[in-house]
Amino acid sequence: MSETTSRSDDYESVIGQSAQGIAEFDDDRHGLIHKVQHALHVTPSLVPLIVLLLSIIIFGILLGSKFFSPFALTLILQQVQIVGILGAAQSLVILTAGIDLSVGAIMVLSSVVMGQFTFRYGIPAPMAIAFGLACGTLCGFINGWLVAKVKLPPFIVTLGMWQIVLATNFLYSANETIRSQDIAAEAPMLQLFGAKVQIGGAVLTVGVIFMVLLVVVLAYVLKHTAWGRHVYAVGDDPEAAELSGVQVKRTLISVYMLSGLICAFAGWALIGRIGSVSPTSGQLGNIESITAVVIGGISLFGGRGSIMGMLFGALIVGVFTLGLRLLGADAQWTYLLIGLLIIAAVAVDQWIRKVSV
């Protein structure tokens, strides 16, 4: 008994002399680099915004008033309006850790449906536009259903949809282009997005205004609504999101449907931009939208990024394109620099992601 009591006293003595603090681990992540890394992690659109401002300053110094004129700056907006609208659709899908290779094809098919329903079937332009918007939404629903319900990889689904929609587009339209003057005479509503609005010395189009409003509305929805938080949660970790009560399948389908609808609006804007309905236009829309998204700082791994960053990314491409053109440089330099920006953007994304590890 006394031996047991002695051991108990020894144990209590050791416990009393031991450290009472909570275990701590050394954390050397308090330097300037880590602070920058954390700031970029919290605000993903900061990097493309900085790149955009620097590119504007550099081309402004090189070109002077030729680049800083209201006409030149608004011309950039007009040139990127289609990419910006498609980029908004692409951003939603990539935020869910997917990718949509069919956005450009859906855009063109929707525009063809609008044109053919008006001129082939004699349907009033407002109804034809509604059918075109419904066509884009249906294509998005099929993509979303195959990804969410059948659980096929988004890359494979949208790659197949791209080929199907592209073939349908040419077969349905018989490769026929509806001329701009015919549309202006009989269905001017199809060219609504090309209408110009004078603001001081700047000339904006309805398409540019729509692109900006679309990005602002989606930015608000993604940040301040339950649906927006669900989109980020699904992209970050779908299994954890489902365990926390998020309807993952329903969210994915809604994202792809909304993406398809936005692509259809891009098709309407495309008619306004080029004036005609052409089945061969906008074929690089998928690549251009992905470029804007990646340069805009949205992570290809999903769950992180800002749709405002996508807009900045599209504007960066527009600034480089116009700036190099005004400098008289070969067009290939534009592709070279944009390629470098894409690789750099992915490298920066990987570096920023380390802050959350």
CSV table of C-alpha atoms in Angstrom, one decimal:
chain,number,residue,atom,x,y,z
A,1,MET,CA,0.0,0.0,0.0
A,2,SER,CA,2.8,2.4,0.9
A,3,GLU,CA,4.6,1.5,-2.3
A,4,THR,CA,1.5,2.4,-4.3
A,5,THR,CA,1.2,5.7,-2.5
A,6,SER,CA,4.8,6.5,-3.1
A,7,ARG,CA,4.4,5.9,-6.9
A,8,SER,CA,1.3,8.1,-6.9
A,9,ASP,CA,3.2,10.9,-5.1
A,10,ASP,CA,6.1,10.5,-7.6
A,11,TYR,CA,3.7,10.7,-10.6
A,12,GLU,CA,2.0,13.8,-9.2
A,13,SER,CA,5.4,15.4,-8.5
A,14,VAL,CA,6.5,14.8,-12.1
A,15,ILE,CA,3.1,16.2,-13.4
A,16,GLY,CA,3.4,19.3,-11.2
A,17,GLN,CA,6.9,20.0,-12.5
A,18,SER,CA,6.0,19.5,-16.2
A,19,ALA,CA,5.3,22.4,-18.6
A,20,GLN,CA,1.7,23.5,-18.5
A,21,GLY,CA,1.7,25.3,-21.9
A,22,ILE,CA,0.0,24.0,-25.0
A,23,ALA,CA,2.2,22.4,-27.7
A,24,GLU,CA,3.4,25.0,-30.2
A,25,PHE,CA,5.0,24.6,-33.6
A,26,ASP,CA,7.5,26.9,-35.2
A,27,ASP,CA,5.9,29.0,-38.0
A,28,ASP,CA,8.3,31.0,-40.1
A,29,ARG,CA,5.6,32.2,-42.4
A,30,HIS,CA,5.5,35.8,-41.2
A,31,GLY,CA,7.8,37.5,-43.7
A,32,LEU,CA,6.9,39.9,-46.5
A,33,ILE,CA,6.7,37.1,-49.1
A,34,HIS,CA,4.2,35.2,-47.1
A,35,LYS,CA,2.1,38.4,-46.5
A,36,VAL,CA,2.1,39.0,-50.3
A,37,GLN,CA,1.2,35.3,-50.9
A,38,HIS,CA,-1.7,35.5,-48.4
A,39,ALA,CA,-3.0,38.8,-49.9
A,40,LEU,CA,-3.0,37.2,-53.4
A,41,HIS,CA,-4.8,34.1,-51.9
A,42,VAL,CA,-7.5,36.3,-50.3
A,43,THR,CA,-7.9,38.5,-53.4
A,44,PRO,CA,-7.3,36.4,-56.5
A,45,SER,CA,-8.1,39.2,-58.9
A,46,LEU,CA,-5.3,41.3,-57.6
A,47,VAL,CA,-2.6,39.8,-59.9
A,48,PRO,CA,-4.4,40.3,-63.2
A,49,LEU,CA,-5.4,43.8,-62.1
A,50,ILE,CA,-1.8,44.7,-61.4
A,51,VAL,CA,-0.7,43.2,-64.8
A,52,LEU,CA,-3.5,45.1,-66.6
A,53,LEU,CA,-2.5,48.4,-65.0
A,54,LEU,CA,1.2,47.8,-65.8
A,55,SER,CA,0.4,46.9,-69.4
A,56,ILE,CA,-1.7,50.0,-69.8
A,57,ILE,CA,1.0,52.2,-68.4
A,58,ILE,CA,3.7,50.6,-70.6
A,59,PHE,CA,1.8,50.9,-73.8
A,60,GLY,CA,0.7,54.4,-72.8
A,61,ILE,CA,4.3,55.5,-72.4
A,62,LEU,CA,5.3,53.9,-75.7
A,63,LEU,CA,2.3,55.1,-77.7
A,64,GLY,CA,1.2,58.3,-75.9
A,65,SER,CA,-2.1,59.8,-76.8
A,66,LYS,CA,-2.6,57.3,-79.6
A,67,PHE,CA,-3.2,54.6,-77.0
A,68,PHE,CA,-4.8,56.7,-74.2
A,69,SER,CA,-7.5,58.2,-76.5
A,70,PRO,CA,-11.1,57.4,-75.5
A,71,PHE,CA,-11.6,55.7,-78.9
A,72,ALA,CA,-8.6,53.3,-78.4
A,73,LEU,CA,-9.6,52.4,-74.8
A,74,THR,CA,-13.3,51.7,-75.8
A,75,LEU,CA,-12.2,49.8,-78.8
A,76,ILE,CA,-10.5,47.4,-76.4
A,77,LEU,CA,-13.8,46.8,-74.6
A,78,GLN,CA,-15.6,46.3,-77.9
A,79,GLN,CA,-13.0,43.7,-79.0
A,80,VAL,CA,-13.2,41.7,-75.8
A,81,GLN,CA,-16.9,41.8,-75.3
A,82,ILE,CA,-17.5,38.3,-76.8
A,83,VAL,CA,-14.6,36.8,-74.9
A,84,GLY,CA,-15.7,38.5,-71.7
A,85,ILE,CA,-19.2,37.0,-71.9
A,86,LEU,CA,-17.9,33.6,-72.8
A,87,GLY,CA,-15.3,33.9,-70.1
A,88,ALA,CA,-18.1,34.5,-67.5
A,89,ALA,CA,-19.7,31.2,-68.6
A,90,GLN,CA,-16.3,29.4,-68.5
A,91,SER,CA,-15.5,30.9,-65.1
A,92,LEU,CA,-18.6,29.3,-63.5
A,93,VAL,CA,-17.7,25.8,-64.8
A,94,ILE,CA,-14.0,26.1,-63.8
A,95,LEU,CA,-14.9,27.2,-60.3
A,96,THR,CA,-16.6,23.8,-59.9
A,97,ALA,CA,-13.2,22.2,-60.9
A,98,GLY,CA,-14.6,21.4,-64.4
A,99,ILE,CA,-13.9,22.8,-67.9
A,100,ASP,CA,-16.2,23.5,-70.8
A,101,LEU,CA,-14.7,23.1,-74.3
A,102,SER,CA,-18.0,23.6,-76.0
A,103,VAL,CA,-18.8,27.2,-75.1
A,104,GLY,CA,-17.7,28.6,-78.5
A,105,ALA,CA,-19.7,26.0,-80.4
A,106,ILE,CA,-22.8,26.6,-78.2
A,107,MET,CA,-22.5,30.3,-78.8
A,108,VAL,CA,-22.4,29.9,-82.6
A,109,LEU,CA,-25.2,27.3,-82.7
A,110,SER,CA,-27.4,29.6,-80.6
A,111,SER,CA,-26.8,32.5,-83.0
A,112,VAL,CA,-27.5,30.3,-86.0
A,113,VAL,CA,-30.8,29.2,-84.4
A,114,MET,CA,-31.8,32.8,-83.9
A,115,GLY,CA,-31.0,33.6,-87.5
A,116,GLN,CA,-32.5,30.5,-89.1
A,117,PHE,CA,-35.7,30.7,-87.0
A,118,THR,CA,-36.2,34.3,-88.2
A,119,PHE,CA,-35.4,34.0,-91.9
A,120,ARG,CA,-36.1,30.3,-92.7
A,121,TYR,CA,-39.3,29.9,-90.6
A,122,GLY,CA,-40.5,33.5,-90.5
A,123,ILE,CA,-40.7,33.5,-86.7
A,124,PRO,CA,-40.6,37.0,-85.1
A,125,ALA,CA,-37.2,38.0,-83.9
A,126,PRO,CA,-38.0,38.1,-80.2
A,127,MET,CA,-39.3,34.5,-80.3
A,128,ALA,CA,-36.4,33.4,-82.4
A,129,ILE,CA,-34.0,34.9,-79.8
A,130,ALA,CA,-35.9,33.1,-77.1
A,131,PHE,CA,-35.5,29.8,-79.0
A,132,GLY,CA,-31.7,30.5,-79.4
A,133,LEU,CA,-31.4,31.2,-75.6
A,134,ALA,CA,-33.3,27.9,-74.9
A,135,CYS,CA,-31.0,26.0,-77.3
A,136,GLY,CA,-27.9,27.2,-75.3
A,137,THR,CA,-29.5,26.3,-72.0
A,138,LEU,CA,-30.4,22.8,-73.3
A,139,CYS,CA,-26.9,22.2,-74.4
A,140,GLY,CA,-25.7,23.3,-70.9
A,141,PHE,CA,-28.2,21.0,-69.3
A,142,ILE,CA,-27.0,18.0,-71.3
A,143,ASN,CA,-23.4,18.8,-70.2
A,144,GLY,CA,-24.4,19.2,-66.6
A,145,TRP,CA,-26.5,16.0,-66.5
A,146,LEU,CA,-23.7,13.9,-68.0
A,147,VAL,CA,-21.2,15.4,-65.5
A,148,ALA,CA,-23.4,15.3,-62.4
A,149,LYS,CA,-25.6,12.2,-62.9
A,150,VAL,CA,-23.5,9.9,-65.2
A,151,LYS,CA,-20.3,11.2,-63.5
A,152,LEU,CA,-18.3,11.5,-66.7
A,153,PRO,CA,-15.2,13.8,-66.7
A,154,PRO,CA,-16.1,17.4,-67.7
A,155,PHE,CA,-13.3,17.4,-70.2
A,156,ILE,CA,-14.6,14.4,-72.1
A,157,VAL,CA,-18.2,15.5,-72.0
A,158,THR,CA,-17.6,19.0,-73.3
A,159,LEU,CA,-15.1,17.8,-75.8
A,160,GLY,CA,-17.7,15.5,-77.2
A,161,MET,CA,-20.4,18.2,-77.0
A,162,TRP,CA,-18.1,20.6,-78.9
A,163,GLN,CA,-17.8,18.1,-81.8
A,164,ILE,CA,-21.6,17.3,-81.8
A,165,VAL,CA,-22.7,21.0,-81.6
A,166,LEU,CA,-20.1,22.0,-84.2
A,167,ALA,CA,-21.4,19.3,-86.7
A,168,THR,CA,-25.1,20.2,-85.9
A,169,ASN,CA,-24.3,23.8,-86.5
A,170,PHE,CA,-23.0,23.2,-90.1
A,171,LEU,CA,-25.6,20.6,-90.9
A,172,TYR,CA,-28.5,22.7,-89.7
A,173,SER,CA,-27.3,25.9,-91.3
A,174,ALA,CA,-26.1,24.2,-94.5
A,175,ASN,CA,-23.1,26.5,-94.1
A,176,GLU,CA,-25.3,29.5,-95.0
A,177,THR,CA,-24.5,33.0,-93.9
A,178,ILE,CA,-27.3,35.5,-93.3
A,179,ARG,CA,-26.1,38.8,-94.5
A,180,SER,CA,-25.9,41.9,-92.4
A,181,GLN,CA,-28.0,44.1,-94.6
A,182,ASP,CA,-30.8,41.5,-94.6
A,183,ILE,CA,-30.8,41.4,-90.8
A,184,ALA,CA,-30.8,45.2,-90.5
A,185,ALA,CA,-33.8,45.4,-92.9
A,186,GLU,CA,-36.0,42.6,-91.6
A,187,ALA,CA,-34.8,41.7,-88.0
A,188,PRO,CA,-32.8,44.6,-86.5
A,189,MET,CA,-33.4,43.2,-83.0
A,190,LEU,CA,-30.9,40.5,-83.8
A,191,GLN,CA,-28.2,43.2,-84.0
A,192,LEU,CA,-29.2,44.9,-80.7
A,193,PHE,CA,-25.9,44.2,-79.0
A,194,GLY,CA,-24.1,46.1,-81.8
A,195,ALA,CA,-26.0,49.3,-81.1
A,196,LYS,CA,-23.7,52.1,-80.1
A,197,VAL,CA,-24.0,54.4,-77.1
A,198,GLN,CA,-22.1,57.7,-77.0
A,199,ILE,CA,-20.6,58.6,-73.5
A,200,GLY,CA,-18.5,61.7,-73.9
A,201,GLY,CA,-15.7,60.9,-76.3
A,202,ALA,CA,-16.1,57.1,-75.7
A,203,VAL,CA,-18.3,54.9,-77.9
A,204,LEU,CA,-19.7,51.8,-76.2
A,205,THR,CA,-21.9,49.1,-77.5
A,206,VAL,CA,-24.9,47.4,-75.8
A,207,GLY,CA,-22.7,44.3,-75.9
A,208,VAL,CA,-20.0,45.9,-73.8
A,209,ILE,CA,-22.5,47.3,-71.3
A,210,PHE,CA,-24.1,43.8,-71.1
A,211,MET,CA,-20.7,42.2,-70.5
A,212,VAL,CA,-19.9,44.6,-67.6
A,213,LEU,CA,-23.3,44.2,-66.0
A,214,LEU,CA,-23.1,40.4,-66.4
A,215,VAL,CA,-19.7,40.2,-64.6
A,216,VAL,CA,-20.9,42.6,-61.8
A,217,VAL,CA,-24.1,40.6,-61.2
A,218,LEU,CA,-22.3,37.2,-61.2
A,219,ALA,CA,-19.6,38.6,-58.9
A,220,TYR,CA,-22.3,39.6,-56.4
A,221,VAL,CA,-24.2,36.3,-56.8
A,222,LEU,CA,-21.1,34.2,-56.3
A,223,LYS,CA,-20.0,36.2,-53.2
A,224,HIS,CA,-23.2,37.0,-51.4
A,225,THR,CA,-25.7,34.1,-52.1
A,226,ALA,CA,-26.0,30.6,-50.9
A,227,TRP,CA,-25.8,29.3,-54.5
A,228,GLY,CA,-22.5,31.1,-55.0
A,229,ARG,CA,-21.0,29.6,-51.9
A,230,HIS,CA,-22.2,26.2,-53.0
A,231,VAL,CA,-20.4,26.7,-56.3
A,232,TYR,CA,-17.1,27.4,-54.5
A,233,ALA,CA,-17.7,24.5,-52.1
A,234,VAL,CA,-18.3,22.0,-54.9
A,235,GLY,CA,-15.1,23.1,-56.7
A,236,ASP,CA,-13.0,23.0,-53.5
A,237,ASP,CA,-14.2,19.6,-52.2
A,238,PRO,CA,-17.4,18.0,-53.6
A,239,GLU,CA,-17.4,15.2,-51.0
A,240,ALA,CA,-17.1,17.6,-48.1
A,241,ALA,CA,-19.7,19.9,-49.6
A,242,GLU,CA,-22.2,17.0,-49.9
A,243,LEU,CA,-21.6,16.0,-46.3
A,244,SER,CA,-22.3,19.6,-45.2
A,245,GLY,CA,-25.7,19.5,-47.0
A,246,VAL,CA,-24.9,21.0,-50.4
A,247,GLN,CA,-26.9,19.5,-53.3
A,248,VAL,CA,-23.8,18.8,-55.4
A,249,LYS,CA,-25.5,17.3,-58.4
A,250,ARG,CA,-28.2,20.0,-58.6
A,251,THR,CA,-25.5,22.7,-58.2
A,252,LEU,CA,-23.4,21.3,-61.1
A,253,ILE,CA,-26.4,21.0,-63.4
A,254,SER,CA,-27.5,24.6,-62.6
A,255,VAL,CA,-23.9,25.8,-63.3
A,256,TYR,CA,-23.8,24.2,-66.7
A,257,MET,CA,-27.3,25.3,-67.6
A,258,LEU,CA,-26.4,28.9,-66.6
A,259,SER,CA,-23.2,28.6,-68.6
A,260,GLY,CA,-25.1,27.5,-71.7
A,261,LEU,CA,-27.6,30.4,-71.3
A,262,ILE,CA,-24.7,32.9,-71.1
A,263,CYS,CA,-23.2,31.3,-74.2
A,264,ALA,CA,-26.5,31.8,-76.0
A,265,PHE,CA,-26.4,35.5,-75.0
A,266,ALA,CA,-22.8,35.6,-76.4
A,267,GLY,CA,-24.3,34.2,-79.6
A,268,TRP,CA,-26.7,37.1,-79.7
A,269,ALA,CA,-23.9,39.5,-79.0
A,270,LEU,CA,-21.8,37.9,-81.7
A,271,ILE,CA,-24.5,38.8,-84.3
A,272,GLY,CA,-24.4,42.4,-83.1
A,273,ARG,CA,-20.6,42.4,-83.2
A,274,ILE,CA,-20.1,41.0,-86.8
A,275,GLY,CA,-23.5,42.1,-88.1
A,276,SER,CA,-24.3,38.8,-89.8
A,277,VAL,CA,-25.1,35.2,-88.7
A,278,SER,CA,-22.2,33.0,-89.8
A,279,PRO,CA,-21.8,29.3,-88.8
A,280,THR,CA,-18.0,29.7,-89.2
A,281,SER,CA,-17.5,32.6,-86.7
A,282,GLY,CA,-16.3,32.4,-83.2
A,283,GLN,CA,-14.7,29.0,-83.5
A,284,LEU,CA,-11.9,29.9,-81.1
A,285,GLY,CA,-14.3,31.0,-78.4
A,286,ASN,CA,-13.5,28.0,-76.1
A,287,ILE,CA,-9.7,28.7,-76.2
A,288,GLU,CA,-10.1,32.4,-75.8
A,289,SER,CA,-12.4,32.0,-72.8
A,290,ILE,CA,-10.1,29.6,-71.1
A,291,THR,CA,-7.2,32.1,-71.7
A,292,ALA,CA,-9.1,34.9,-70.1
A,293,VAL,CA,-10.0,32.7,-67.1
A,294,VAL,CA,-6.5,31.5,-66.5
A,295,ILE,CA,-4.8,34.9,-66.9
A,296,GLY,CA,-7.6,36.2,-64.7
A,297,GLY,CA,-6.4,34.1,-61.8
A,298,ILE,CA,-9.2,31.6,-61.5
A,299,SER,CA,-7.7,28.3,-60.4
A,300,LEU,CA,-8.1,25.4,-62.9
A,301,PHE,CA,-8.3,23.2,-59.8
A,302,GLY,CA,-11.6,24.8,-58.8
A,303,GLY,CA,-12.9,26.5,-55.7
A,304,ARG,CA,-10.8,29.7,-55.9
A,305,GLY,CA,-10.9,32.8,-58.0
A,306,SER,CA,-12.9,35.8,-58.9
A,307,ILE,CA,-15.0,36.5,-62.0
A,308,MET,CA,-13.8,40.1,-61.9
A,309,GLY,CA,-10.3,38.6,-62.4
A,310,MET,CA,-11.6,36.9,-65.6
A,311,LEU,CA,-12.7,40.3,-66.9
A,312,PHE,CA,-9.2,41.7,-66.1
A,313,GLY,CA,-7.7,38.8,-68.0
A,314,ALA,CA,-9.8,39.4,-71.1
A,315,LEU,CA,-8.8,43.1,-71.0
A,316,ILE,CA,-5.1,42.2,-70.7
A,317,VAL,CA,-5.4,40.2,-73.9
A,318,GLY,CA,-7.2,43.2,-75.5
A,319,VAL,CA,-4.6,45.6,-74.3
A,320,PHE,CA,-1.7,43.5,-75.7
A,321,THR,CA,-3.5,42.9,-79.0
A,322,LEU,CA,-4.2,46.6,-79.6
A,323,GLY,CA,-1.0,47.9,-78.2
A,324,LEU,CA,1.2,45.6,-80.3
A,325,ARG,CA,-0.9,46.3,-83.4
A,326,LEU,CA,-0.5,50.1,-82.9
A,327,LEU,CA,3.3,49.5,-82.5
A,328,GLY,CA,3.3,47.7,-85.8
A,329,ALA,CA,4.6,44.5,-84.3
A,330,ASP,CA,3.9,41.1,-86.0
A,331,ALA,CA,0.7,39.5,-84.7
A,332,GLN,CA,2.7,36.4,-83.7
A,333,TRP,CA,4.2,38.4,-80.8
A,334,THR,CA,0.7,38.7,-79.3
A,335,TYR,CA,0.3,35.0,-79.2
A,336,LEU,CA,3.8,34.5,-77.8
A,337,LEU,CA,3.2,37.0,-75.0
A,338,ILE,CA,-0.2,35.6,-74.2
A,339,GLY,CA,1.3,32.1,-74.1
A,340,LEU,CA,3.9,33.3,-71.6
A,341,LEU,CA,1.1,35.0,-69.5
A,342,ILE,CA,-0.9,31.7,-69.4
A,343,ILE,CA,2.1,29.7,-68.1
A,344,ALA,CA,3.0,32.5,-65.6
A,345,ALA,CA,-0.6,32.7,-64.4
A,346,VAL,CA,-0.7,28.9,-63.7
A,347,ALA,CA,2.7,29.1,-61.9
A,348,VAL,CA,1.5,32.0,-59.7
A,349,ASP,CA,-1.7,30.0,-58.9
A,350,GLN,CA,0.4,27.0,-57.8
A,351,TRP,CA,2.5,29.3,-55.6
A,352,ILE,CA,-0.5,31.0,-54.1
A,353,ARG,CA,-2.2,27.7,-53.3
A,354,LYS,CA,0.7,26.8,-51.0
A,355,VAL,CA,-0.6,29.4,-48.5
A,356,SER,CA,-3.5,27.2,-47.7
A,357,VAL,CA,-1.4,24.0,-47.2
